[in-house]
Coordinates of C-alpha atoms and ligand atoms in Angstrom, one line a residue:
M1 CA 48.6 15.2 15.2
T2 CA 45.0 15.4 16.6
Q3 CA 42.1 14.3 14.5
R4 CA 41.0 17.9 14.3
D5 CA 44.4 19.1 13.0
R6 CA 44.1 16.7 10.1
T7 CA 41.2 18.7 8.5
T8 CA 43.2 21.8 8.4
S9 CA 45.0 20.7 5.3
S10 CA 45.5 23.6 3.0
P11 CA 43.9 23.8 -0.4
D12 CA 47.4 23.1 -1.8
S13 CA 47.4 19.6 -0.4
P14 CA 44.0 18.3 -1.6
V15 CA 42.8 14.8 -0.9
D16 CA 41.0 12.8 -3.5
V17 CA 37.7 12.6 -1.7
I18 CA 36.1 14.5 1.0
V19 CA 33.2 12.7 2.6
V20 CA 30.8 14.6 4.8
G21 CA 29.2 12.3 7.5
A22 CA 30.5 9.3 9.4
G23 CA 27.3 7.2 9.5
F24 CA 26.7 4.0 7.7
A25 CA 27.2 5.7 4.3
G26 CA 30.3 7.7 5.2
L27 CA 32.0 4.6 6.6
A28 CA 31.2 2.5 3.6
L29 CA 32.5 5.2 1.3
L30 CA 35.8 5.5 3.3
R31 CA 36.4 1.8 3.3
S32 CA 35.6 1.3 -0.3
F33 CA 37.3 4.3 -1.7
R34 CA 40.4 4.1 0.4
D35 CA 41.0 0.4 0.9
E36 CA 39.6 -1.0 -2.3
R37 CA 40.3 1.9 -4.8
G38 CA 43.4 3.4 -3.2
L39 CA 42.1 6.9 -3.0
T40 CA 43.0 9.4 -0.3
V41 CA 39.9 10.1 1.7
T42 CA 39.0 12.4 4.6
V43 CA 35.7 12.2 6.4
I44 CA 34.3 15.1 8.3
E45 CA 31.7 14.4 11.0
A46 CA 29.7 16.9 13.1
G47 CA 29.1 14.4 16.0
D48 CA 31.7 13.8 18.7
D49 CA 31.7 10.2 17.5
I50 CA 30.9 8.1 14.5
G51 CA 27.5 6.6 13.8
G52 CA 25.4 9.3 12.2
V53 CA 21.7 8.9 13.1
W54 CA 22.6 6.0 15.4
Y55 CA 24.9 8.3 17.3
W56 CA 22.3 11.0 17.8
N57 CA 19.1 9.1 18.2
R58 CA 19.7 7.6 21.6
Y59 CA 16.2 8.0 22.9
P60 CA 14.7 5.1 25.0
G61 CA 13.3 2.4 22.7
A62 CA 15.3 3.4 19.6
R63 CA 16.0 0.4 17.4
C64 CA 15.8 -0.4 13.7
D65 CA 12.6 -1.7 12.3
V66 CA 14.3 -3.8 9.6
D67 CA 15.8 -7.2 10.7
S68 CA 19.3 -6.6 12.1
T69 CA 20.8 -9.0 9.6
D70 CA 19.5 -7.0 6.7
Y71 CA 20.4 -3.7 8.4
S72 CA 24.1 -4.4 8.2
Y73 CA 26.9 -4.2 5.7
S74 CA 27.1 -7.0 3.2
F75 CA 30.6 -6.3 1.8
S76 CA 32.6 -8.4 4.2
P77 CA 32.4 -12.1 5.1
E78 CA 35.1 -11.3 7.6
L79 CA 32.9 -8.9 9.4
D80 CA 29.9 -11.2 9.2
A81 CA 32.0 -14.0 10.7
T82 CA 32.8 -12.0 13.8
W83 CA 29.4 -10.4 14.4
D84 CA 26.2 -11.8 15.9
W85 CA 23.1 -9.8 16.4
T86 CA 21.3 -10.4 19.7
E87 CA 17.9 -9.3 18.7
R88 CA 15.6 -9.4 15.6
Y89 CA 15.6 -5.6 15.5
A90 CA 18.8 -4.3 17.1
A91 CA 18.6 -1.5 19.6
Q92 CA 20.5 1.7 19.1
P93 CA 23.4 0.8 21.5
E94 CA 24.0 -2.5 19.6
I95 CA 23.9 -0.8 16.2
L96 CA 26.4 1.7 17.5
S97 CA 28.7 -1.1 18.8
Y98 CA 28.5 -2.7 15.3
I99 CA 29.5 0.6 13.7
H100 CA 32.4 0.9 16.2
R101 CA 33.4 -2.7 15.4
V102 CA 33.5 -1.9 11.6
A103 CA 35.6 1.2 12.3
E104 CA 38.0 -0.9 14.3
L105 CA 38.2 -3.8 11.9
Y106 CA 39.0 -1.5 8.9
D107 CA 41.0 1.1 10.9
L108 CA 38.6 3.8 9.7
R109 CA 39.0 6.4 12.5
R110 CA 42.4 7.6 11.3
D111 CA 40.7 9.3 8.4
I112 CA 37.8 10.7 10.2
T113 CA 37.6 14.2 11.9
L114 CA 35.0 14.4 14.6
G115 CA 33.2 17.3 16.0
V116 CA 33.4 19.5 13.0
R117 CA 30.2 20.6 11.2
V118 CA 30.6 21.5 7.6
T119 CA 29.2 25.0 7.0
E120 CA 30.4 25.7 3.5
A121 CA 31.6 23.8 0.4
V122 CA 32.7 25.8 -2.7
Y123 CA 33.8 24.5 -6.0
D124 CA 37.0 26.2 -7.2
E125 CA 36.7 26.1 -11.0
Q126 CA 40.3 27.1 -11.6
A127 CA 41.7 24.2 -9.6
D128 CA 38.7 21.8 -10.1
L129 CA 38.7 21.2 -6.3
W130 CA 36.1 21.4 -3.6
V131 CA 37.0 23.7 -0.7
V132 CA 35.2 22.7 2.4
R133 CA 35.0 24.8 5.6
G134 CA 34.1 23.6 9.0
D135 CA 32.5 25.4 11.9
D136 CA 35.9 25.4 13.7
G137 CA 37.5 27.4 10.9
S138 CA 39.2 24.4 9.4
V139 CA 39.5 24.1 5.6
V140 CA 40.0 21.0 3.5
S141 CA 40.1 20.6 -0.2
G142 CA 39.6 17.6 -2.4
R143 CA 38.8 16.6 -6.0
Y144 CA 35.5 14.9 -5.1
L145 CA 32.9 15.8 -2.4
V146 CA 30.5 13.1 -1.3
M147 CA 27.6 14.1 0.9
A148 CA 26.9 11.2 3.1
T149 CA 24.8 13.3 5.4
G150 CA 21.7 11.1 5.5
C151 CA 18.1 11.8 4.5
L152 CA 16.8 11.9 8.0
S153 CA 19.4 13.8 10.0
A154 CA 18.6 17.6 9.9
V155 CA 16.6 17.8 13.2
K156 CA 13.3 19.6 13.0
R157 CA 12.3 21.6 16.0
P158 CA 8.9 23.2 15.8
D159 CA 8.8 26.9 16.3
L160 CA 6.8 27.0 19.6
P161 CA 6.7 30.3 21.3
G162 CA 8.1 30.3 24.8
V163 CA 10.1 27.0 24.7
E164 CA 13.1 28.9 26.1
D165 CA 11.1 29.9 29.1
F166 CA 10.2 26.3 30.1
T167 CA 11.9 25.5 33.4
G168 CA 11.7 21.8 32.9
T169 CA 13.7 19.7 30.5
V170 CA 13.3 19.9 26.7
L171 CA 14.5 17.0 24.7
H172 CA 14.4 15.9 21.0
T173 CA 14.5 12.2 20.1
A174 CA 17.0 12.9 17.4
D175 CA 19.4 14.8 19.7
W176 CA 19.0 12.8 22.9
P177 CA 21.6 13.5 25.7
K178 CA 24.4 11.1 26.1
D179 CA 23.9 11.0 29.8
K180 CA 21.0 9.0 31.2
V181 CA 17.9 11.1 31.4
D182 CA 15.9 10.3 34.5
L183 CA 12.2 10.3 33.6
V184 CA 11.1 8.3 36.6
G185 CA 8.1 9.8 38.3
K186 CA 8.1 12.8 35.9
R187 CA 5.2 14.4 34.0
V188 CA 6.3 14.0 30.4
G189 CA 4.7 15.3 27.2
V190 CA 5.7 13.7 23.9
I191 CA 5.0 15.7 20.7
G192 CA 4.8 13.5 17.6
T193 CA 3.7 10.0 16.8
G194 CA 5.9 9.0 13.9
S195 CA 8.4 6.1 14.1
S196 CA 10.4 7.8 16.9
G197 CA 7.3 8.7 19.0
I198 CA 5.9 5.2 18.5
Q199 CA 9.1 3.7 19.9
V200 CA 9.7 6.1 22.8
I201 CA 6.1 6.3 24.1
P202 CA 5.6 2.6 25.1
E203 CA 9.2 2.5 26.5
I204 CA 8.8 5.4 28.9
A205 CA 5.1 5.1 29.9
P206 CA 5.7 2.5 32.6
V207 CA 8.2 4.7 34.5
V208 CA 6.8 8.2 34.2
A209 CA 4.1 9.6 36.5
E210 CA 2.1 11.0 33.7
L211 CA 2.5 10.8 29.9
V212 CA 0.7 13.2 27.6
V213 CA 0.9 12.3 23.9
F214 CA 0.3 15.2 21.6
Q215 CA -0.8 13.8 18.2
R216 CA -1.3 15.8 15.1
T217 CA -1.8 13.0 12.6
P218 CA -2.4 9.4 13.6
T219 CA 0.0 6.8 12.2
F220 CA -0.6 3.3 10.8
S221 CA 1.5 0.9 12.8
V222 CA 1.6 -2.9 12.8
P223 CA 3.2 -5.2 15.4
A224 CA 7.0 -5.5 15.0
H225 CA 7.1 -9.0 16.4
H226 CA 10.4 -8.3 18.1
Y227 CA 12.3 -11.1 19.8
V228 CA 15.6 -12.1 21.2
L229 CA 17.6 -14.2 18.7
T230 CA 18.5 -17.7 19.9
D231 CA 21.6 -19.6 19.0
A232 CA 19.5 -21.6 16.7
D233 CA 18.2 -18.4 15.0
R234 CA 21.8 -17.2 14.6
A235 CA 23.0 -20.5 13.2
A236 CA 20.1 -20.5 10.7
I237 CA 20.9 -16.9 9.7
R238 CA 24.5 -17.7 9.2
T239 CA 23.8 -20.6 6.9
E240 CA 21.5 -18.7 4.7
L241 CA 23.3 -15.4 4.8
P242 CA 24.9 -15.4 1.3
A243 CA 21.7 -16.3 -0.4
R244 CA 19.7 -13.9 1.7
R245 CA 22.1 -11.1 0.8
E246 CA 21.8 -11.8 -2.9
R247 CA 18.0 -11.9 -2.6
L248 CA 18.1 -8.5 -0.9
R249 CA 20.4 -7.1 -3.6
R250 CA 18.0 -8.2 -6.3
S251 CA 14.8 -7.3 -4.5
S252 CA 12.7 -4.2 -5.0
T253 CA 12.6 -3.3 -1.3
G254 CA 15.9 -4.5 0.1
L255 CA 13.8 -6.4 2.7
S256 CA 13.7 -10.1 3.5
V257 CA 10.0 -10.2 3.4
P258 CA 8.7 -11.7 0.2
A259 CA 6.3 -9.4 -1.8
N260 CA 3.0 -11.0 -2.7
P261 CA 2.4 -10.5 -6.4
R262 CA -1.4 -10.8 -6.1
S263 CA -3.9 -8.0 -6.0
A264 CA -5.8 -7.4 -2.8
L265 CA -8.9 -7.2 -5.0
E266 CA -8.6 -10.5 -6.8
V267 CA -9.2 -12.6 -3.7
T268 CA -12.4 -13.1 -1.6
D269 CA -13.0 -11.1 1.5
E270 CA -12.5 -14.2 3.6
E271 CA -9.2 -15.1 1.9
R272 CA -7.9 -11.5 2.3
Q273 CA -8.8 -11.3 5.9
A274 CA -7.1 -14.6 6.7
Y275 CA -4.0 -13.5 4.8
Y276 CA -3.9 -10.1 6.5
E277 CA -4.3 -11.9 9.9
E278 CA -1.3 -14.1 9.0
Q279 CA 0.8 -11.2 7.9
W280 CA -0.3 -9.2 11.0
N281 CA 1.0 -12.0 13.2
S282 CA 4.5 -12.2 11.5
A283 CA 5.4 -9.7 8.8
G284 CA 6.3 -6.5 10.7
F285 CA 7.2 -3.8 8.2
G286 CA 6.5 -6.3 5.4
F287 CA 2.8 -6.0 6.0
L288 CA 2.9 -3.3 3.4
L289 CA 3.9 -6.0 0.9
A290 CA 0.8 -8.2 1.7
Y291 CA -0.6 -7.4 -1.7
S292 CA 1.0 -5.9 -4.8
D293 CA -1.4 -3.0 -5.2
L294 CA -1.6 -1.5 -1.8
L295 CA 0.3 1.5 -2.9
I296 CA -1.2 2.0 -6.2
D297 CA -4.9 1.3 -5.9
Q298 CA -7.1 3.1 -3.4
A299 CA -9.7 0.3 -3.1
A300 CA -6.9 -2.2 -2.4
N301 CA -5.4 0.1 0.1
D302 CA -8.7 0.6 1.8
T303 CA -8.8 -3.1 2.6
A304 CA -5.5 -3.0 4.5
A305 CA -6.3 0.4 6.1
D306 CA -9.7 -1.0 7.3
F307 CA -7.9 -4.1 8.7
I308 CA -5.4 -2.0 10.6
R309 CA -8.1 0.3 12.0
G310 CA -10.0 -2.8 13.1
K311 CA -6.9 -4.0 15.0
I312 CA -6.4 -0.5 16.6
A313 CA -10.0 -0.8 17.9
E314 CA -9.2 -4.2 19.3
R315 CA -6.0 -3.0 21.0
V316 CA -7.3 0.2 22.5
D317 CA -9.9 -0.1 25.3
D318 CA -11.5 3.4 25.0
P319 CA -13.4 3.7 21.7
A320 CA -12.9 7.5 21.5
T321 CA -9.1 7.1 21.9
A322 CA -9.0 4.3 19.4
A323 CA -10.9 6.5 16.9
L324 CA -8.3 9.3 17.5
L325 CA -5.5 6.9 16.9
S326 CA -7.0 5.6 13.6
P327 CA -5.7 7.3 10.5
R328 CA -8.4 8.3 8.1
T329 CA -7.0 11.1 6.0
Y330 CA -4.4 9.3 3.9
P331 CA -3.7 5.9 2.5
Y332 CA -1.8 3.3 4.5
G333 CA 1.9 3.4 3.4
A334 CA 1.6 6.9 1.8
K335 CA 3.4 8.2 4.9
R336 CA 6.2 6.0 6.2
P337 CA 4.4 3.2 8.1
C338 CA 5.6 2.2 11.5
V339 CA 6.0 -1.1 13.4
D340 CA 5.6 -1.1 17.1
T341 CA 5.8 -3.0 20.3
G342 CA 2.8 -2.2 22.5
F343 CA 2.2 1.3 21.1
Y344 CA -1.6 1.2 21.0
E345 CA -1.9 -0.7 24.2
T346 CA 0.0 2.0 26.0
F347 CA -3.1 4.2 25.7
N348 CA -4.9 1.7 28.0
R349 CA -2.6 2.7 30.9
P350 CA -4.2 5.1 33.5
N351 CA -1.2 7.4 33.4
V352 CA -1.3 8.0 29.6
T353 CA -3.5 10.6 27.8
L354 CA -3.8 11.3 24.1
V355 CA -4.3 14.9 23.0
D356 CA -5.5 15.6 19.5
I357 CA -3.6 18.7 18.5
S358 CA -5.1 18.7 15.0
A359 CA -8.3 19.8 16.7
S360 CA -6.6 22.0 19.3
P361 CA -3.2 23.0 18.1
L362 CA -0.2 23.7 20.3
V363 CA 0.1 27.4 20.8
K364 CA 2.8 28.1 23.4
V365 CA 5.0 26.9 26.2
T366 CA 5.2 28.7 29.5
E367 CA 7.6 28.1 32.4
T368 CA 5.7 25.1 33.6
S369 CA 3.2 24.1 30.9
L370 CA 2.5 23.3 27.3
H371 CA -0.7 25.0 26.0
T372 CA -3.1 24.1 23.3
T373 CA -5.8 26.3 22.1
T374 CA -8.1 24.8 24.6
S375 CA -6.1 23.4 27.5
E376 CA -2.9 23.7 29.6
Y377 CA -0.7 20.7 30.5
G378 CA 1.7 21.0 33.4
L379 CA 4.9 19.1 32.5
D380 CA 8.4 18.4 33.8
V381 CA 9.7 17.2 30.5
I382 CA 8.8 18.0 26.9
V383 CA 10.0 15.5 24.3
F384 CA 9.9 16.6 20.7
A385 CA 9.6 13.5 18.5
T386 CA 9.0 15.8 15.6
G387 CA 11.4 14.3 13.1
F388 CA 13.5 15.9 10.4
D389 CA 13.8 18.3 7.5
A390 CA 13.9 15.2 5.4
M391 CA 16.1 14.4 2.3
T392 CA 17.2 18.0 1.5
G393 CA 17.7 19.4 5.0
S394 CA 21.2 18.1 5.5
L395 CA 22.2 19.1 2.0
L396 CA 20.9 22.6 2.1
R397 CA 21.9 23.6 5.7
P398 CA 25.5 24.0 4.7
D399 CA 26.1 26.6 2.0
I400 CA 27.2 24.5 -1.1
R401 CA 28.2 26.4 -4.2
G402 CA 28.9 25.0 -7.6
R403 CA 30.0 26.5 -10.9
G404 CA 29.9 30.3 -11.1
G405 CA 29.3 30.3 -7.3
Q406 CA 25.7 29.1 -7.7
P407 CA 24.3 28.1 -4.4
L408 CA 22.7 24.6 -4.2
R409 CA 19.9 26.3 -2.3
Q410 CA 19.2 28.4 -5.4
H411 CA 19.5 25.4 -7.9
W412 CA 17.1 23.5 -5.7
A413 CA 14.8 26.4 -4.8
S414 CA 11.8 24.6 -6.4
G415 CA 12.8 21.2 -5.1
P416 CA 15.8 18.9 -5.4
L417 CA 17.2 18.4 -9.0
T418 CA 19.4 15.4 -9.4
Y419 CA 20.5 12.8 -11.9
L420 CA 20.0 9.3 -10.5
G421 CA 19.7 10.9 -7.1
L422 CA 23.5 11.0 -7.1
A423 CA 24.6 14.3 -8.8
S424 CA 23.3 17.7 -9.7
A425 CA 24.1 19.7 -12.8
G426 CA 26.4 22.6 -12.1
F427 CA 28.0 20.9 -9.1
P428 CA 30.8 18.9 -10.7
N429 CA 32.4 16.1 -8.7
M430 CA 29.8 16.5 -5.9
F431 CA 27.8 13.4 -5.2
V432 CA 25.1 12.4 -2.7
V433 CA 24.5 9.0 -1.2
A434 CA 20.9 8.0 -0.6
G435 CA 19.7 11.4 -1.6
P436 CA 16.6 12.8 -3.2
G437 CA 15.8 11.1 -6.5
S438 CA 17.1 7.8 -5.3
P439 CA 15.0 5.0 -3.6
S440 CA 16.8 5.4 -0.2
L441 CA 13.8 6.1 2.0
L442 CA 11.4 3.7 0.2
G443 CA 13.4 0.6 0.9
N444 CA 16.2 -0.8 3.1
V445 CA 18.6 2.1 3.1
M446 CA 21.6 -0.2 3.8
V447 CA 21.1 -1.8 0.4
S448 CA 20.8 1.6 -1.3
I449 CA 24.0 2.8 0.4
E450 CA 26.1 -0.1 -0.7
Q451 CA 24.8 0.2 -4.3
H452 CA 25.5 3.9 -4.4
V453 CA 29.0 3.5 -3.0
E454 CA 29.9 0.9 -5.6
F455 CA 28.4 2.9 -8.4
L456 CA 30.3 6.1 -7.4
A457 CA 33.5 4.2 -6.8
D458 CA 33.3 2.7 -10.4
L459 CA 32.3 6.1 -11.9
I460 CA 35.2 7.9 -10.2
M461 CA 37.8 5.3 -11.0
S462 CA 36.8 4.9 -14.6
S463 CA 36.8 8.7 -15.1
R464 CA 40.2 9.0 -13.5
A465 CA 41.6 6.2 -15.7
A466 CA 40.3 8.0 -18.8
K467 CA 42.0 11.2 -17.6
T468 CA 38.6 12.8 -17.4
P469 CA 38.2 13.1 -13.7
V470 CA 35.8 16.0 -13.7
I471 CA 32.3 14.5 -13.6
E472 CA 29.1 16.5 -13.9
A473 CA 25.5 15.6 -14.5
E474 CA 24.3 17.0 -17.8
P475 CA 21.3 19.4 -17.3
E476 CA 19.2 17.4 -19.8
A477 CA 19.9 14.2 -18.0
E478 CA 19.0 15.8 -14.7
A479 CA 15.8 17.2 -16.1
A480 CA 14.8 13.8 -17.6
W481 CA 15.6 12.0 -14.3
V482 CA 13.5 14.5 -12.3
A483 CA 10.6 14.0 -14.7
H484 CA 11.1 10.2 -14.5
V485 CA 11.0 10.3 -10.7
N486 CA 7.8 12.4 -10.8
R487 CA 6.2 10.0 -13.3
L488 CA 7.0 7.0 -11.1
A489 CA 5.3 8.8 -8.2
Q490 CA 2.2 9.7 -10.3
G491 CA 1.2 6.1 -10.5
T492 CA 1.2 5.7 -6.8
L493 CA -0.9 6.7 -3.7
Y494 CA 2.2 8.4 -2.2
L495 CA 0.9 11.7 -3.5
A496 CA -2.3 11.4 -1.4
A497 CA -0.5 12.2 1.9
A498 CA 1.1 15.3 3.4
S499 CA 4.4 13.4 4.0
Y500 CA 8.0 14.1 4.3
Y501 CA 8.5 12.3 1.0
L502 CA 6.7 15.3 -0.5
G503 CA 8.3 18.0 1.6
A504 CA 5.2 18.6 3.6
E505 CA 7.0 18.3 6.9
V506 CA 8.5 21.7 6.8
P507 CA 6.2 24.8 6.2
G508 CA 7.2 26.5 3.0
K509 CA 9.3 23.6 1.6
P510 CA 8.6 22.9 -2.1
R511 CA 6.0 20.2 -2.5
V512 CA 7.9 17.8 -4.7
F513 CA 7.9 14.0 -4.4
M514 CA 11.5 13.3 -3.7
P515 CA 12.3 9.6 -3.5
Y516 CA 12.5 7.2 -6.5
A517 CA 9.3 5.1 -6.3
G518 CA 10.3 2.5 -8.9
G519 CA 11.9 0.1 -6.4
L520 CA 15.5 -0.8 -5.7
R521 CA 15.7 -3.5 -8.3
R522 CA 14.6 -1.2 -11.2
Y523 CA 16.8 1.6 -9.9
R524 CA 19.8 -0.6 -9.8
R525 CA 19.1 -1.8 -13.3
E526 CA 18.9 1.8 -14.5
C527 CA 22.2 2.6 -12.9
E528 CA 23.8 -0.4 -14.5
E529 CA 22.5 0.6 -17.9
V530 CA 23.9 4.1 -17.4
A531 CA 27.3 2.7 -16.6
A532 CA 27.2 0.2 -19.5
D533 CA 26.4 3.1 -21.8
G534 CA 29.6 4.9 -20.9
Y535 CA 28.0 6.7 -17.9
R536 CA 25.4 8.3 -20.1
G537 CA 24.2 11.6 -18.7
F538 CA 27.4 12.5 -17.1
R539 CA 29.8 14.9 -18.8
R540 CA 33.4 13.8 -18.1
T541 CA 36.2 16.1 -18.8
S542 CA 39.8 16.7 -17.9
T543 CA 40.6 19.4 -15.3
A544 CA 41.2 23.0 -16.2
E545 CA 44.8 22.3 -15.7
G546 CA 44.6 19.4 -18.2
N547 CA 45.0 16.6 -15.6
Ligands
NAP601 P1 8.3 11.7 11.6 O1 8.0 10.4 11.1 O2 8.4 12.8 10.6 O3 7.2 12.1 12.7 C1 7.2 13.3 13.3 C2 5.9 13.4 14.1 O4 5.9 14.7 14.7 C3 4.7 13.3 13.3 O5 3.7 12.7 14.1 C4 4.3 14.7 13.1 O6 3.0 15.0 12.8 C5 4.7 15.4 14.4 N1 5.1 16.8 14.2 C6 6.0 17.3 13.4 N2 6.0 18.6 13.5 C7 5.1 19.0 14.3 C8 4.6 20.2 14.8 N3 5.1 21.4 14.5 N4 3.6 20.2 15.7 C9 3.1 19.0 16.1 N5 3.4 17.8 15.7 C10 4.4 17.8 14.8 O7 9.7 11.7 12.4 P2 10.3 10.5 13.2 O8 9.3 9.8 14.0 O9 11.5 11.0 13.9 O10 10.7 9.5 12.1 C11 11.4 9.9 10.9 C12 11.9 8.8 10.2 O11 13.0 8.3 10.8 C13 11.0 7.6 10.1 O12 10.0 7.7 9.1 C14 11.9 6.5 9.8 O13 12.2 6.5 8.4 C15 13.1 6.9 10.6 N6 13.1 6.3 11.9 C16 13.3 4.9 11.9 C17 13.2 4.3 13.0 C18 13.4 2.8 13.0 O14 14.2 2.3 12.2 N7 12.7 2.1 13.8 C19 13.0 4.9 14.2 C20 12.8 6.3 14.2 C21 12.8 6.9 13.0 P3 2.4 15.1 11.3 O15 2.4 13.7 10.8 O16 1.1 15.7 11.4 O17 3.4 15.9 10.5

């Protein structure tokens, strides 16, 4: 039987759990549900191989910006014992190798169907089953549906007239070709300066003939301080791993970087500058944790933003270019901050040009060029580093229908409605990992994934044991959770930026703050309290057939 044949199970032979997506979340679900809980699981994956974002995002320079050790599964001492990271921030090929290693170690591939994109999932109320269809015509049914489709996976391609007429090469960082792309000596335009743009730009600048960077909004970035791990580093990591993992589990961010409890405003200017300098020289992503109020107090935030702008001015030779690269329209951290290796210095190269497309927007592509309102740029390659339809894109692109045939698209028409970020009222037995309403994007997503998987496994197993396997978020619990998530965001500076946290990345998307801003520690506690309270907020019933 081929992998593809396996999905063509009829609705008469349902599995316990259908998982959509074979990235970090999908694989963790499969291992936990199948090997620890004894459930039958089938995973459906659109890519031709496992890995999720780490399968698709193969652009030059792609690597994680959380320490590799922290960006890995914590469930298995056996896995830890046989894996050593080579670099502080693992590059995409190494992360993919790690994912392959996990699949091999736990024999995961036998329950994964590759190359099938889920187009539709419908809840059959008579049978209390999800019926899931793939783009190859396959149908699979199961009691539970878990969307492990990622919050940053639905690729966003701006609607630029004429792209199809371009005779050169058009690429997207999040859908980079598997075969090597030869950029040597080419004239390349990169659109976008988020985390992906910031990684690809310095990587390709030395090899291309000309690099034109089209920037709409400048990004705050601090040095990554990337390095190759030595044997001594690895030995030290191994020794402290159990304690480090426990610290991460109990932290608010899921990061190893300690959060400073002090306010940026309670110290002298000299003390603050010295501390920022120290953090700048070591913290990487953790620079955001330099003071406790950077994301809640504008004056505190200004001190960090000013410091970073000062560093940009030091790193970029041309003052006009430095000014263009310096964010001034939103607080530091209100859009997802970046860490970089040589990003700003790249603009000192003679073959690199920065184009401000907020002043002169892109208007069209012709056979040979990209046009702004004021200029034309002849290019051989256009790279879209324009990101994703974040958080909801991967959940709303398939047609998901719950009770009474209600489309999720309709239920979420004014923004995503979830209970704990995990379930939605009217969509029984459908769950989401790292979805809207959960902290996912605001911390180390690996820590969130593992917590969600454990919570869902316990919820499902206890409901089955109680002969009430149909689990549904109560509308009141959902409404209260959405209000809670909103309230948490109200106390922050997140609302002061047109970010993908708020749905601002896609024209017409509802402007709702989607992630849970209370931190991983508080979220975990809230989930634990819900479980201890008999899974308060979830209605659990037997099936229509009385099972
Ligand atoms: P992103 O952060 O959303 O950045 C997209 C960039 O493209 C922004 O500069 C955006 O400008 C620009 N853009 C979008 N639409 C545009 C349009 N129509 N015209 C012109 N410019 C446009 O996307 P990303 O860089 O792919 O990163 C997404 C997320 O993936 C990151 O925040 C991070 O969570 C994750 N990621 C992580 C890593 C890592 O671990 N190191 C690496 C890459 C990505 P505006 O700001 O004006 O919208």
